[in-house]
Amino acid sequence: MNRPIDSEHPPENILSRYKYHLLIGTYLAITSLSFYRVHRQPFSPAIKSEQYETIFKGTTLAAVVGGVAMSTAGQAKYWQHREGTYSNPSTLRRREAGTGTEHSE
C-alpha cells in the first residue's frame, strides 16, 4: 500500500501502523502465559476456574484501557481533561462559583 506523501496522508511509522496488532499480540501472549501457569498448579478445578476468570477479566480490562489510550479519541479526551476544557458540569459550576480545588496560601 504505497501512497504518495502529501498533506492529507502523512507518512506513518511502523509502530503507529501496527499498534493494535502489537496490543492484541501482547494481550494474547500475557493471557496465554497466565493461563498456562494456572493450568500447572495442583489446585481443584473450582479454584482454577476462578483464577482463569480473574486473569481473563484483568488482561481484557488492561487491553481495553490500552487500546483507548492509544486511540486518537482517547488521546483527545485525555488532553481535553488535562487542559481543563473537559465539559464536566460539576467542575464548570465550581469554576463559575470560584470554589475550585486549587490550594492557595
CSV table of C-alpha atoms in Angstrom, one decimal:
chain,number,residue,atom,x,y,z
A,1,MET,CA,0.0,0.0,0.0
A,2,ASN,CA,2.2,2.8,-1.3
A,3,ARG,CA,0.7,6.2,-1.1
A,4,PRO,CA,2.2,9.4,-2.3
A,5,ILE,CA,3.3,11.7,0.5
A,6,ASP,CA,1.0,14.7,0.7
A,7,SER,CA,-0.7,16.8,3.4
A,8,GLU,CA,-3.8,14.6,3.6
A,9,HIS,CA,-1.8,11.4,4.3
A,10,PRO,CA,1.2,11.9,6.5
A,11,PRO,CA,3.8,9.1,6.5
A,12,GLU,CA,3.2,6.5,9.2
A,13,ASN,CA,5.9,4.8,11.1
A,14,ILE,CA,5.8,1.1,11.8
A,15,LEU,CA,4.6,1.4,15.4
A,16,SER,CA,1.6,3.7,14.6
A,17,ARG,CA,0.6,1.4,11.7
A,18,TYR,CA,0.7,-1.8,13.7
A,19,LYS,CA,0.0,-0.6,17.2
A,20,TYR,CA,-3.3,-2.5,17.6
A,21,HIS,CA,-1.7,-5.7,16.2
A,22,LEU,CA,1.0,-5.4,18.8
A,23,LEU,CA,-1.6,-4.8,21.5
A,24,ILE,CA,-3.6,-7.9,20.5
A,25,GLY,CA,-0.4,-10.0,20.3
A,26,THR,CA,0.7,-8.8,23.8
A,27,TYR,CA,-2.7,-9.4,25.2
A,28,LEU,CA,-2.8,-13.0,23.8
A,29,ALA,CA,0.8,-13.7,25.0
A,30,ILE,CA,0.2,-12.5,28.5
A,31,THR,CA,-3.2,-14.2,28.8
A,32,SER,CA,-1.8,-17.5,27.5
A,33,LEU,CA,1.2,-17.5,29.8
A,34,SER,CA,-1.0,-16.7,32.8
A,35,PHE,CA,-3.5,-19.5,31.8
A,36,TYR,CA,-0.6,-21.9,31.5
A,37,ARG,CA,0.7,-21.0,35.0
A,38,VAL,CA,-2.8,-21.7,36.4
A,39,HIS,CA,-3.0,-24.9,34.4
A,40,ARG,CA,0.2,-26.2,36.0
A,41,GLN,CA,-1.0,-25.5,39.6
A,42,PRO,CA,-2.2,-28.5,41.7
A,43,PHE,CA,-5.4,-26.9,42.8
A,44,SER,CA,-9.0,-28.1,42.4
A,45,PRO,CA,-10.9,-27.3,39.2
A,46,ALA,CA,-13.2,-24.9,41.0
A,47,ILE,CA,-10.2,-22.7,42.2
A,48,LYS,CA,-8.6,-22.9,38.8
A,49,SER,CA,-11.8,-21.7,37.1
A,50,GLU,CA,-12.0,-18.7,39.4
A,51,GLN,CA,-8.3,-17.9,38.6
A,52,TYR,CA,-9.0,-18.2,34.8
A,53,GLU,CA,-11.9,-15.9,35.2
A,54,THR,CA,-9.8,-13.3,37.1
A,55,ILE,CA,-7.0,-13.5,34.7
A,56,PHE,CA,-9.3,-13.1,31.7
A,57,LYS,CA,-11.0,-10.1,33.3
A,58,GLY,CA,-7.8,-8.4,34.3
A,59,THR,CA,-6.0,-8.8,31.0
A,60,THR,CA,-9.0,-7.8,29.0
A,61,LEU,CA,-9.5,-4.7,31.0
A,62,ALA,CA,-5.9,-3.8,30.6
A,63,ALA,CA,-6.1,-4.3,26.8
A,64,VAL,CA,-9.2,-2.2,26.5
A,65,VAL,CA,-7.7,0.6,28.5
A,66,GLY,CA,-4.5,0.4,26.5
A,67,GLY,CA,-6.5,0.5,23.2
A,68,VAL,CA,-8.5,3.5,24.3
A,69,ALA,CA,-5.3,5.3,25.4
A,70,MET,CA,-3.6,4.5,22.1
A,71,SER,CA,-6.6,5.7,20.0
A,72,THR,CA,-6.8,9.3,18.8
A,73,ALA,CA,-10.2,9.7,20.5
A,74,GLY,CA,-8.8,8.6,23.8
A,75,GLN,CA,-5.8,10.9,23.5
A,76,ALA,CA,-8.1,13.9,22.6
A,77,LYS,CA,-10.3,13.2,25.7
A,78,TYR,CA,-7.1,13.0,27.9
A,79,TRP,CA,-5.8,16.3,26.6
A,80,GLN,CA,-9.2,18.0,27.0
A,81,HIS,CA,-9.3,16.9,30.6
A,82,ARG,CA,-5.7,17.9,31.2
A,83,GLU,CA,-6.2,21.4,29.7
A,84,GLY,CA,-9.4,21.9,31.7
A,85,THR,CA,-11.7,22.0,28.7
A,86,TYR,CA,-13.5,18.8,29.7
A,87,SER,CA,-17.2,19.6,30.0
A,88,ASN,CA,-17.9,18.1,33.4
A,89,PRO,CA,-20.9,20.1,34.8
A,90,SER,CA,-19.8,19.9,38.4
A,91,THR,CA,-16.3,21.2,37.6
A,92,LEU,CA,-17.8,24.0,35.5
A,93,ARG,CA,-20.2,25.0,38.4
A,94,ARG,CA,-17.2,25.1,40.8
A,95,ARG,CA,-15.2,27.2,38.5
A,96,GLU,CA,-18.0,29.7,38.0
A,97,ALA,CA,-18.6,29.9,41.7
A,98,GLY,CA,-14.9,30.3,42.4
A,99,THR,CA,-14.7,27.2,44.6
A,100,GLY,CA,-12.2,25.2,42.6
A,101,THR,CA,-10.0,22.7,44.2
A,102,GLU,CA,-6.9,24.8,43.8
A,103,HIS,CA,-4.9,25.4,47.0
A,104,SER,CA,-4.0,29.0,47.8
A,105,GLU,CA,-1.6,30.0,50.6
